[in-house]
PDB file of C-alpha atoms in Angstrom:
ATOM      1  CA  VAL A   1      23.357  -1.572   7.849  1.00 52.00           C
ATOM      2  CA  CYS A   2      20.381  -3.793   7.094  1.00 60.00           C
ATOM      3  CA  LEU A   3      17.482  -3.306   9.532  1.00 61.00           C
ATOM      4  CA  VAL A   4      15.700  -6.418   8.267  1.00 62.00           C
ATOM      5  CA  PRO A   5      17.837  -9.297   9.507  1.00 59.00           C
ATOM      6  CA  SER A   6      17.947 -12.520   7.569  1.00 70.00           C
ATOM      7  CA  ALA A   7      20.167 -15.474   8.286  1.00 71.00           C
ATOM      8  CA  ALA A   8      19.203 -17.219   5.065  1.00 76.00           C
ATOM      9  CA  LEU A   9      19.052 -14.276   2.647  1.00 75.00           C
ATOM     10  CA  GLY A  10      21.676 -11.932   4.070  1.00 76.00           C
ATOM     11  CA  SER A  11      21.957  -8.604   2.294  1.00 77.00           C
ATOM     12  CA  TRP A  12      19.466  -9.721  -0.377  1.00 80.00           C
ATOM     13  CA  MET A  13      16.576  -9.393   2.072  1.00 80.00           C
ATOM     14  CA  PRO A  14      15.849  -5.665   1.393  1.00 82.00           C
ATOM     15  CA  VAL A  15      16.010  -6.244  -2.364  1.00 86.00           C
ATOM     16  CA  LEU A  16      13.591  -9.158  -2.145  1.00 88.00           C
ATOM     17  CA  MET A  17      11.232  -7.157   0.072  1.00 88.00           C
ATOM     18  CA  ILE A  18      11.098  -4.390  -2.552  1.00 91.00           C
ATOM     19  CA  VAL A  19      10.350  -6.967  -5.251  1.00 94.00           C
ATOM     20  CA  ILE A  20       7.677  -8.610  -3.083  1.00 93.00           C
ATOM     21  CA  PHE A  21       6.023  -5.249  -2.412  1.00 95.00           C
ATOM     22  CA  ASN A  22       6.004  -4.277  -6.088  1.00 97.00           C
ATOM     23  CA  VAL A  23       4.617  -7.659  -7.183  1.00 97.00           C
ATOM     24  CA  GLY A  24       1.933  -7.490  -4.460  1.00 96.00           C
ATOM     25  CA  ASP A  25       1.000  -3.953  -5.478  1.00 96.00           C
ATOM     26  CA  LEU A  26       0.705  -5.061  -9.108  1.00 97.00           C
ATOM     27  CA  ILE A  27      -1.486  -8.016  -8.108  1.00 96.00           C
ATOM     28  CA  GLY A  28      -3.729  -5.666  -6.095  1.00 94.00           C
ATOM     29  CA  LYS A  29      -4.074  -3.296  -9.034  1.00 93.00           C
ATOM     30  CA  ILE A  30      -4.935  -6.180 -11.346  1.00 93.00           C
ATOM     31  CA  LEU A  31      -7.529  -7.480  -8.870  1.00 90.00           C
ATOM     32  CA  GLY A  32      -9.113  -4.017  -8.881  1.00 86.00           C
ATOM     33  CA  THR A  33      -9.767  -4.336 -12.619  1.00 85.00           C
ATOM     34  CA  TRP A  34     -11.349  -7.791 -12.551  1.00 80.00           C
ATOM     35  CA  PRO A  35     -14.690  -8.225 -14.318  1.00 69.00           C
ATOM     36  CA  VAL A  36     -16.494  -8.298 -10.955  1.00 68.00           C
ATOM     37  CA  PRO A  37     -17.468  -4.647 -10.725  1.00 64.00           C
ATOM     38  CA  TRP A  38     -16.467  -2.883  -7.542  1.00 61.00           C
ATOM     39  CA  GLN A  39     -20.023  -1.506  -7.401  1.00 64.00           C
ATOM     40  CA  ARG A  40     -21.343  -5.018  -6.671  1.00 70.00           C
ATOM     41  CA  LEU A  41     -18.866  -5.290  -3.817  1.00 73.00           C
ATOM     42  CA  GLY A  42     -20.400  -2.194  -2.270  1.00 77.00           C
ATOM     43  CA  TRP A  43     -17.358   0.088  -2.372  1.00 80.00           C
ATOM     44  CA  THR A  44     -18.419   3.587  -1.454  1.00 82.00           C
ATOM     45  CA  PRO A  45     -16.076   6.484  -0.739  1.00 85.00           C
ATOM     46  CA  ARG A  46     -16.781   6.133   2.979  1.00 88.00           C
ATOM     47  CA  ARG A  47     -16.001   2.401   3.035  1.00 88.00           C
ATOM     48  CA  LEU A  48     -12.839   2.980   1.047  1.00 88.00           C
ATOM     49  CA  ALA A  49     -11.753   5.610   3.566  1.00 89.00           C
ATOM     50  CA  TYR A  50     -12.375   3.216   6.469  1.00 92.00           C
ATOM     51  CA  VAL A  51     -10.412   0.419   4.803  1.00 91.00           C
ATOM     52  CA  SER A  52      -7.584   2.805   3.956  1.00 91.00           C
ATOM     53  CA  ILE A  53      -7.377   3.989   7.555  1.00 94.00           C
ATOM     54  CA  GLY A  54      -7.586   0.384   8.729  1.00 93.00           C
ATOM     55  CA  ARG A  55      -4.482  -0.423   6.707  1.00 93.00           C
ATOM     56  CA  LEU A  56      -2.499   1.627   9.243  1.00 94.00           C
ATOM     57  CA  VAL A  57      -2.419  -1.541  11.347  1.00 93.00           C
ATOM     58  CA  PHE A  58       0.385  -2.752   9.077  1.00 91.00           C
ATOM     59  CA  ILE A  59       2.774  -0.090  10.412  1.00 89.00           C
ATOM     60  CA  PRO A  60       3.167  -1.560  13.922  1.00 87.00           C
ATOM     61  CA  LEU A  61       2.957  -5.115  12.586  1.00 88.00           C
ATOM     62  CA  LEU A  62       5.816  -4.513  10.168  1.00 85.00           C
ATOM     63  CA  ALA A  63       7.741  -2.647  12.873  1.00 84.00           C
ATOM     64  CA  LEU A  64       7.640  -5.807  14.994  1.00 84.00           C
ATOM     65  CA  CYS A  65       9.651  -7.541  12.258  1.00 81.00           C
ATOM     66  CA  VAL A  66      12.468  -4.989  12.256  1.00 78.00           C
ATOM     67  CA  THR A  67      15.474  -4.976  14.530  1.00 67.00           C
ATOM     68  CA  GLY A  68      15.619  -1.938  16.741  1.00 63.00           C
ATOM     69  CA  PRO A  69      18.761  -0.521  18.329  1.00 62.00           C
ATOM     70  CA  GLY A  70      20.062  -3.155  20.692  1.00 68.00           C
ATOM     71  CA  GLY A  71      17.073  -5.450  20.349  1.00 72.00           C
ATOM     72  CA  ALA A  72      15.879  -8.423  18.393  1.00 75.00           C
ATOM     73  CA  PRO A  73      12.668  -8.319  16.376  1.00 75.00           C
ATOM     74  CA  ALA A  74       9.523  -9.445  18.182  1.00 79.00           C
ATOM     75  CA  LEU A  75       8.429 -11.469  15.132  1.00 78.00           C
ATOM     76  CA  ARG A  76      11.449 -13.415  13.988  1.00 76.00           C
ATOM     77  CA  GLY A  77      11.956 -15.042  10.657  1.00 76.00           C
ATOM     78  CA  GLU A  78      11.509 -13.936   7.092  1.00 80.00           C
ATOM     79  CA  ALA A  79       7.996 -15.371   6.746  1.00 85.00           C
ATOM     80  CA  TRP A  80       6.273 -12.869   9.080  1.00 85.00           C
ATOM     81  CA  GLY A  81       7.592  -9.793   7.347  1.00 84.00           C
ATOM     82  CA  THR A  82       7.125 -11.277   3.900  1.00 88.00           C
ATOM     83  CA  ILE A  83       3.488 -12.252   4.476  1.00 92.00           C
ATOM     84  CA  MET A  84       2.562  -8.940   6.097  1.00 91.00           C
ATOM     85  CA  LEU A  85       4.317  -6.943   3.388  1.00 92.00           C
ATOM     86  CA  MET A  86       2.566  -8.932   0.660  1.00 95.00           C
ATOM     87  CA  VAL A  87      -0.869  -8.437   2.257  1.00 95.00           C
ATOM     88  CA  ALA A  88      -0.166  -4.718   2.740  1.00 95.00           C
ATOM     89  CA  ALA A  89       0.972  -4.381  -0.871  1.00 96.00           C
ATOM     90  CA  VAL A  90      -1.978  -6.279  -2.380  1.00 96.00           C
ATOM     91  CA  SER A  91      -4.500  -4.353  -0.275  1.00 94.00           C
ATOM     92  CA  GLY A  92      -2.791  -1.047  -1.075  1.00 94.00           C
ATOM     93  CA  GLY A  93      -2.785  -1.713  -4.806  1.00 94.00           C
ATOM     94  CA  TYR A  94      -6.415  -2.828  -4.741  1.00 92.00           C
ATOM     95  CA  ILE A  95      -7.710   0.054  -2.610  1.00 92.00           C
ATOM     96  CA  GLY A  96      -5.686   2.594  -4.589  1.00 91.00           C
ATOM     97  CA  ASN A  97      -7.020   1.306  -7.890  1.00 91.00           C
ATOM     98  CA  VAL A  98     -10.638   1.102  -6.754  1.00 89.00           C
ATOM     99  CA  SER A  99     -10.395   4.564  -5.169  1.00 89.00           C
ATOM    100  CA  MET A 100      -9.283   6.067  -8.464  1.00 90.00           C
ATOM    101  CA  ALA A 101     -12.275   4.379 -10.143  1.00 87.00           C
ATOM    102  CA  VAL A 102     -14.854   5.324  -7.495  1.00 86.00           C
ATOM    103  CA  GLY A 103     -13.775   8.947  -7.008  1.00 87.00           C
ATOM    104  CA  PRO A 104     -14.982  10.451 -10.276  1.00 90.00           C
ATOM    105  CA  THR A 105     -18.358   8.702  -9.973  1.00 87.00           C
ATOM    106  CA  THR A 106     -19.186  10.751  -6.875  1.00 89.00           C
ATOM    107  CA  VAL A 107     -19.526  14.002  -8.828  1.00 93.00           C
ATOM    108  CA  ALA A 108     -21.797  15.163 -11.625  1.00 95.00           C
ATOM    109  CA  PRO A 109     -20.996  13.651 -15.038  1.00 94.00           C
ATOM    110  CA  ALA A 110     -19.845  17.039 -16.321  1.00 96.00           C
ATOM    111  CA  ASP A 111     -17.239  17.247 -13.537  1.00 96.00           C
ATOM    112  CA  GLN A 112     -15.899  13.680 -13.724  1.00 95.00           C
ATOM    113  CA  GLU A 113     -12.926  14.514 -15.940  1.00 95.00           C
ATOM    114  CA  LEU A 114     -11.896  17.365 -13.631  1.00 96.00           C
ATOM    115  CA  ALA A 115     -12.316  15.098 -10.593  1.00 95.00           C
ATOM    116  CA  GLY A 116     -10.055  12.497 -12.190  1.00 94.00           C
ATOM    117  CA  ASN A 117      -7.428  15.125 -12.920  1.00 96.00           C
ATOM    118  CA  VAL A 118      -7.572  16.486  -9.365  1.00 96.00           C
ATOM    119  CA  MET A 119      -7.250  12.951  -7.986  1.00 94.00           C
ATOM    120  CA  THR A 120      -4.210  12.316 -10.174  1.00 95.00           C
ATOM    121  CA  LEU A 121      -2.626  15.597  -9.070  1.00 97.00           C
ATOM    122  CA  SER A 122      -3.329  14.732  -5.426  1.00 95.00           C
ATOM    123  CA  LEU A 123      -1.814  11.264  -5.825  1.00 93.00           C
ATOM    124  CA  LEU A 124       1.343  12.596  -7.450  1.00 96.00           C
ATOM    125  CA  SER A 125       1.637  15.397  -4.884  1.00 97.00           C
ATOM    126  CA  GLY A 126       1.342  12.887  -2.049  1.00 95.00           C
ATOM    127  CA  LEU A 127       4.014  10.669  -3.568  1.00 94.00           C
ATOM    128  CA  THR A 128       6.317  13.658  -4.013  1.00 97.00           C
ATOM    129  CA  VAL A 129       5.823  14.960  -0.472  1.00 97.00           C
ATOM    130  CA  GLY A 130       6.233  11.469   0.999  1.00 94.00           C
ATOM    131  CA  SER A 131       9.447  10.807  -0.917  1.00 95.00           C
ATOM    132  CA  SER A 132      10.855  14.217  -0.010  1.00 96.00           C
ATOM    133  CA  PHE A 133      10.013  13.693   3.658  1.00 95.00           C
ATOM    134  CA  ALA A 134      11.701  10.281   3.621  1.00 92.00           C
ATOM    135  CA  MET A 135      14.846  11.783   2.108  1.00 94.00           C
ATOM    136  CA  LEU A 136      14.928  14.493   4.782  1.00 94.00           C
ATOM    137  CA  VAL A 137      14.227  12.215   7.731  1.00 92.00           C
ATOM    138  CA  GLY A 138      16.093   9.111   6.500  1.00 83.00           C
ATOM    139  CA  PRO A 139      19.594  10.209   7.547  1.00 84.00           C
ATOM    140  CA  TYR A 140      18.427  10.746  11.124  1.00 83.00           C
ATOM    141  CA  LEU A 141      16.981   7.256  11.595  1.00 73.00           C
TER     142      LEU A 141
END
């Protein structure tokens, strides 16, 4: 059962949404490596945390595009979900990339390599826990 209805795209809609997210994430990661240094943009760990928390707004916005049991989506049409997913993906890729660059600079130079390793371990642990949780909860949704 497809929870993202599409009259035009049918069962291809979830596949296209995955592709759109991955392309948006890639674009965000590439933007994070542009020659304009993130230092000039004023990214500090605190600002990055605020922007990351602010990205939570995408959860209810994307939920408005999904059909619930016995109800139609509040935001109809493929464009709403596609645009919001693309913006969420680009911002997630950008913030994730810049965060991995900013993190090690907040410690003493002697500890930067360790900080980078801890950040990588934390990222991979979060991905593992999130995927495991989705596999456990998924059948009940």
